[in-house]
Amino acid sequence: MHSEETLYAIALRHCPLIGDVIFRKLVLEVGSAKEVWELSKSGLQNIFGIGRKIAIEIGNPEHLKFAEKEILFCDKNNIKINLRHLGDLPTILNECEDAPAVLYQKGHFDHSKKAVSIVGTRNISNYGKQFIEDFLNAIKTENTITISGLALGVDAEVHAVSIQNSIMTAAVLAHGFHTLYPSKNRKLSEKILEENGVLFTEFNSSQKPDRENFIQRNRVIAGLSPATIVVETAFGGGSISTATFANNYNREVYALPGRIDEKYSQGCNQLIYQNKAAIISTIPSLIEQLGFQNDPETIAELFPTSEIKVLLPEQQQNILTTLSKKIPLSLDDISQKLEIPTYKILPDLLQLEILGYLKALSGRQYLAI
């Protein structure tokens, strides 16, 4: 049984020109959604920033009729209705100025878990898949929940691999619960709920997956977590907007670097170049930065070599295996051990130095870090 305030909140949010920020302003000014609804037109227009065009729709019985139908739909489909002004939203999302006034929910969201948002292109590569697999495998013993958008590609991979590793996962949709887009992920959405995960949407049952909804959805993905990881994205990809929202919320952003000629690494590289995202150099260092592990030795045991395997070419891996952290090796020594000419090793040594894997000493000698 839903409260009267829920009815008026849905009706108010359904009014044209009343978005989440104006909704919040009205409720904070007047006291409740019901009181806003019952306030006179002149009283509404006396509120700073609320003009005639906004005030004229408040009180329209058609919006109340819509709200009644929406509540019936939610009751029928086991959908929880969260109202921001009543404190129903996850605490971290509520910190965002433009958080949804109304957030619909299927399933369970565990507020005690450490959330991490992971997003990226629909055109995921094997490189991106390997990173997601290794990262989620490394944090599966943590009290974690992953957040993504149930799109094809990176999003679907995040949800599916989370489930495989018994990690709770949350999907944020860009439409109402009357449909599921993309339809290919319907079974995945059902699996998320079966495994005690959660589906969120701020869109009511009349709203389709229109293009503009996806950008709006991305702010919720960013808002639900203290950190967002961008796996792969092109210039101007949707994940760039998620990273932008996260930056605006003063949240941490991390990006997986890639080759400059790879289209779906270029967006990540640009985020790093513009200092809008921290570079992911190794998975243990990422885990440490996220605060998921406090013991570096434990991290090393969990993930001894594959962070290098995933993020570095084979020859660079071999160089690092050859180097010592205590005894410097000369360029000639490395060349002899690997049976590779020095001129072929120099570019890799420079790249490894830039990435922070080794230290170059005088006389062309090198130490692993």
XYZ file of C-alpha atoms in Angstrom:
369
model
C 0.000 0.000 0.000
C 1.546 3.253 -1.142
C 1.206 6.522 0.709
C -0.743 9.516 -0.512
C 2.561 11.354 -0.817
C 3.721 8.778 -3.391
C 0.664 9.503 -5.519
C 1.266 13.255 -5.504
C 5.011 12.865 -6.042
C 4.501 10.813 -9.221
C 1.844 13.254 -10.442
C 4.081 16.247 -9.775
C 7.093 14.679 -11.490
C 4.871 13.847 -14.480
C 4.098 17.523 -15.079
C 5.868 19.066 -18.101
C 8.893 21.227 -17.242
C 9.176 19.756 -13.740
C 12.452 17.875 -13.633
C 14.281 16.512 -10.629
C 15.891 19.805 -9.607
C 12.668 21.851 -9.808
C 10.760 19.062 -8.042
C 13.244 19.206 -5.171
C 13.072 22.993 -5.039
C 9.273 22.945 -4.811
C 9.129 20.270 -2.117
C 11.840 21.920 -0.005
C 10.055 25.263 -0.299
C 6.511 24.061 0.415
C 6.977 20.934 2.542
C 5.610 17.970 0.584
C 4.493 16.923 -2.895
C 0.871 16.974 -1.748
C 1.173 20.512 -0.391
C 2.798 21.648 -3.652
C -0.070 20.078 -5.561
C -2.666 21.876 -3.486
C -0.961 25.268 -3.504
C -2.683 28.028 -5.458
C -1.301 29.184 -8.812
C -0.390 32.551 -7.360
C 1.326 30.862 -4.444
C 3.341 28.698 -6.816
C 4.418 31.653 -8.931
C 5.657 33.419 -5.809
C 8.339 30.737 -5.490
C 11.532 32.039 -7.085
C 12.174 30.392 -10.447
C 8.672 28.950 -10.816
C 6.837 30.718 -13.610
C 3.384 30.471 -15.112
C 4.256 27.648 -17.534
C 5.306 25.395 -14.671
C 2.518 26.423 -12.293
C -0.280 25.897 -14.799
C 0.193 22.115 -14.961
C 0.336 21.571 -11.203
C -3.091 20.451 -10.041
C -4.111 19.050 -13.418
C -6.209 15.938 -12.602
C -4.810 14.107 -15.645
C -1.464 13.809 -13.901
C -3.139 12.334 -10.827
C -4.904 9.769 -13.032
C -1.536 8.846 -14.523
C -0.050 8.484 -11.038
C -2.870 6.181 -9.958
C -2.243 3.911 -12.969
C 1.492 3.974 -12.315
C 1.042 2.858 -8.723
C -1.222 -0.003 -9.848
C 1.406 -1.034 -12.401
C 4.110 -1.020 -9.727
C 1.997 -3.019 -7.295
C 1.268 -5.613 -9.972
C 4.929 -5.982 -10.945
C 6.563 -5.877 -7.484
C 8.219 -2.528 -8.139
C 9.327 -0.411 -5.222
C 8.830 3.367 -5.545
C 11.609 5.392 -3.902
C 11.047 9.092 -3.209
C 14.127 11.226 -2.748
C 12.527 13.786 -0.440
C 11.450 10.996 1.914
C 15.015 9.640 2.128
C 14.384 6.481 0.111
C 17.325 6.787 -2.292
C 20.708 5.132 -1.663
C 22.656 7.619 0.452
C 25.472 8.119 -2.048
C 23.013 8.876 -4.868
C 21.097 11.311 -2.679
C 24.287 13.393 -2.384
C 23.956 14.359 -6.067
C 22.175 17.658 -6.678
C 20.224 16.266 -9.658
C 19.388 12.826 -8.228
C 16.016 11.391 -9.335
C 12.979 12.654 -7.456
C 11.364 9.256 -8.070
C 13.402 6.071 -8.507
C 11.708 2.774 -9.352
C 13.348 -0.420 -8.140
C 13.088 -4.160 -8.731
C 15.097 -6.404 -6.462
C 17.313 -5.626 -3.507
C 20.073 -3.029 -3.151
C 22.487 -3.691 -0.297
C 23.616 -0.288 1.016
C 26.431 -1.875 3.041
C 28.354 -3.081 -0.011
C 31.183 -1.163 -1.681
C 29.842 0.012 -5.020
C 31.882 0.425 -8.193
C 30.426 1.598 -11.507
C 31.900 0.012 -14.643
C 30.938 1.246 -18.109
C 32.153 1.168 -21.683
C 31.463 0.598 -25.341
C 29.021 -1.849 -26.861
C 31.881 -2.915 -29.146
C 33.874 -4.633 -26.434
C 37.186 -6.236 -27.413
C 38.931 -9.287 -25.982
C 41.198 -6.839 -24.152
C 38.192 -5.281 -22.420
C 36.655 -8.660 -21.642
C 39.902 -9.911 -20.120
C 40.214 -6.838 -17.930
C 36.638 -7.207 -16.627
C 37.122 -10.916 -15.977
C 40.402 -10.441 -14.127
C 39.294 -7.392 -12.160
C 36.029 -8.923 -10.958
C 37.732 -12.210 -10.159
C 40.231 -10.267 -8.043
C 37.526 -8.500 -5.986
C 35.050 -11.353 -5.660
C 35.911 -11.891 -1.994
C 35.124 -8.258 -1.227
C 31.779 -6.966 -0.027
C 31.119 -5.445 -3.443
C 28.296 -4.450 -5.778
C 28.905 -3.549 -9.425
C 26.857 -0.872 -11.192
C 26.318 -0.681 -14.950
C 23.666 0.041 -17.570
C 22.588 -3.355 -19.021
C 23.588 -2.275 -22.543
C 25.298 -4.646 -24.943
C 29.064 -4.962 -24.720
C 30.872 -3.800 -21.584
C 27.705 -3.362 -19.485
C 26.400 -6.859 -20.179
C 29.862 -8.316 -19.581
C 30.072 -6.581 -16.191
C 26.692 -7.926 -15.077
C 27.321 -11.458 -16.412
C 30.838 -11.828 -14.958
C 29.663 -10.361 -11.643
C 27.015 -13.070 -11.444
C 29.609 -15.745 -12.331
C 31.749 -14.520 -9.427
C 28.805 -14.268 -7.003
C 29.159 -10.482 -6.903
C 25.925 -8.542 -6.460
C 25.187 -6.346 -9.481
C 22.838 -3.426 -10.194
C 21.576 -2.396 -13.636
C 20.275 1.112 -14.332
C 17.748 1.249 -17.181
C 16.944 4.039 -19.644
C 13.216 3.262 -19.826
C 10.268 2.156 -17.726
C 9.756 -1.358 -16.411
C 7.074 -2.069 -19.023
C 9.809 -3.080 -21.478
C 13.430 -4.237 -21.584
C 16.036 -2.781 -23.913
C 17.978 -4.290 -25.497
C 15.700 -7.323 -25.689
C 18.774 -9.587 -26.008
C 19.513 -8.838 -22.355
C 16.098 -9.795 -20.999
C 17.369 -13.128 -19.671
C 20.354 -11.366 -18.133
C 18.034 -8.923 -16.350
C 16.059 -11.856 -14.959
C 19.279 -13.538 -13.839
C 20.343 -10.350 -12.033
C 17.149 -10.472 -9.978
C 17.428 -14.226 -9.391
C 20.902 -13.663 -7.930
C 19.641 -11.002 -5.479
C 20.705 -8.078 -7.655
C 18.668 -5.005 -8.502
C 17.270 -3.058 -11.442
C 16.781 0.701 -11.141
C 15.055 3.235 -13.379
C 13.848 6.788 -12.935
C 11.533 6.399 -15.939
C 7.867 5.548 -15.553
C 5.960 2.894 -17.493
C 5.050 5.303 -20.303
C 8.672 6.099 -21.181
C 10.449 4.237 -23.962
C 14.235 3.906 -24.408
C 14.565 7.212 -26.247
C 18.061 8.374 -27.114
C 18.143 11.246 -24.612
C 17.208 8.886 -21.788
C 20.568 7.130 -21.954
C 22.538 10.256 -21.069
C 20.111 10.921 -18.221
C 20.500 7.300 -17.082
C 24.300 7.637 -17.045
C 24.229 10.207 -14.228
C 22.515 7.625 -11.998
C 25.204 5.036 -12.824
C 27.844 7.587 -11.806
C 25.869 8.727 -8.771
C 25.418 5.256 -7.273
C 29.140 4.727 -6.720
C 32.165 6.568 -5.318
C 34.183 5.406 -8.341
C 33.562 4.859 -12.047
C 35.757 2.685 -14.272
C 35.669 3.287 -18.033
C 36.822 0.116 -19.773
C 36.707 1.018 -23.473
C 35.052 3.902 -25.313
C 35.465 5.944 -28.471
C 35.695 9.726 -28.656
C 32.273 11.055 -27.672
C 30.988 7.642 -26.567
C 28.200 7.439 -23.997
C 30.674 6.412 -21.322
C 32.332 9.821 -21.607
C 29.120 11.340 -20.224
C 29.179 8.893 -17.300
C 32.776 9.913 -16.537
C 31.781 13.584 -16.798
C 28.924 13.133 -14.335
C 31.245 11.284 -11.953
C 33.773 14.121 -12.149
C 31.037 16.676 -11.503
C 29.973 14.716 -8.425
C 33.596 14.731 -7.183
C 33.795 10.962 -7.578
C 36.868 9.007 -8.683
C 37.199 8.041 -12.349
C 39.587 5.423 -13.754
C 40.195 4.556 -17.403
C 41.798 1.543 -19.036
C 44.462 2.780 -21.480
C 44.897 1.253 -24.893
C 46.645 1.623 -28.222
C 46.210 5.027 -29.835
C 45.069 3.426 -33.108
C 42.293 1.458 -31.407
C 39.024 3.378 -31.860
C 37.496 2.157 -28.612
C 40.561 3.012 -26.542
C 40.794 6.578 -27.801
C 38.091 7.867 -25.449
C 39.845 6.326 -22.438
C 43.210 7.704 -23.528
C 41.670 11.152 -23.934
C 40.139 11.054 -20.439
C 43.575 10.215 -19.040
C 45.300 12.900 -21.132
C 42.816 15.548 -19.948
C 43.292 14.486 -16.305
C 39.627 13.485 -16.141
C 40.501 9.906 -15.243
C 43.354 8.135 -13.464
C 45.202 5.587 -15.552
C 44.768 1.908 -14.723
C 48.311 0.542 -14.775
C 47.773 -2.721 -12.888
C 44.776 -4.377 -11.328
C 46.344 -4.594 -7.828
C 47.048 -0.860 -7.854
C 43.468 -0.203 -8.975
C 42.123 -2.386 -6.176
C 44.289 -0.546 -3.685
C 43.112 2.866 -4.940
C 39.504 1.762 -4.700
C 40.079 0.761 -1.091
C 38.996 -2.821 -1.672
C 42.217 -4.251 -0.244
C 44.369 -2.862 2.540
C 47.059 -5.565 2.481
C 49.369 -5.347 -0.588
C 50.708 -8.841 0.076
C 47.207 -10.258 -0.101
C 46.640 -8.467 -3.392
C 49.830 -9.956 -4.803
C 48.705 -13.426 -3.769
C 45.314 -12.904 -5.381
C 46.702 -11.490 -8.579
C 50.407 -12.340 -8.947
C 51.045 -11.982 -12.678
C 47.917 -11.554 -14.749
C 47.782 -7.774 -14.331
C 50.923 -7.650 -16.455
C 49.629 -10.279 -18.829
C 46.451 -8.337 -19.434
C 47.845 -4.857 -19.807
C 51.259 -5.376 -21.436
C 52.516 -7.034 -24.641
C 54.370 -10.328 -24.264
C 57.854 -8.883 -24.838
C 57.322 -6.242 -22.128
C 56.118 -8.952 -19.742
C 59.300 -10.934 -20.458
C 61.472 -7.890 -19.796
C 59.833 -7.302 -16.415
C 60.229 -10.971 -15.504
C 63.928 -10.672 -16.273
C 64.517 -7.520 -14.219
C 65.311 -7.500 -10.504
C 64.074 -4.984 -7.924
C 67.455 -5.031 -6.142
C 70.223 -5.640 -8.678
C 70.359 -3.412 -11.782
C 70.700 -5.085 -15.166
C 72.346 -3.415 -18.142
C 70.774 -3.207 -21.573
C 73.300 -5.767 -22.830
C 72.452 -8.130 -19.950
C 68.752 -7.939 -20.753
C 69.444 -8.467 -24.451
C 71.566 -11.521 -23.688
C 69.035 -13.073 -21.306
C 66.128 -12.605 -23.719
C 68.189 -13.296 -26.866
C 66.740 -10.163 -28.474
C 68.808 -7.367 -30.102
C 69.184 -4.241 -27.972
C 67.563 -1.968 -30.553
C 64.373 -4.033 -30.298
C 64.338 -3.810 -26.506
C 64.916 -0.057 -26.100
C 61.385 1.065 -27.130
C 59.829 -1.397 -24.672
C 62.127 -0.247 -21.872
C 61.095 3.355 -22.494
C 57.408 2.411 -22.487
C 57.780 0.453 -19.254
C 59.579 3.398 -17.655
C 56.762 5.764 -18.682
C 54.177 3.365 -17.242
C 56.082 3.185 -13.966
C 57.126 -0.464 -14.115
C 60.867 0.145 -14.060
C 63.503 2.739 -13.228
C 66.292 3.680 -15.676
C 69.689 4.288 -14.089
C 72.838 5.807 -15.547
C 74.819 3.653 -17.943
C 71.671 2.118 -19.433
C 70.949 0.011 -16.372
C 67.456 -0.855 -15.211
C 65.641 -1.850 -12.011
C 62.109 -3.208 -11.692
C 59.792 -1.207 -9.439
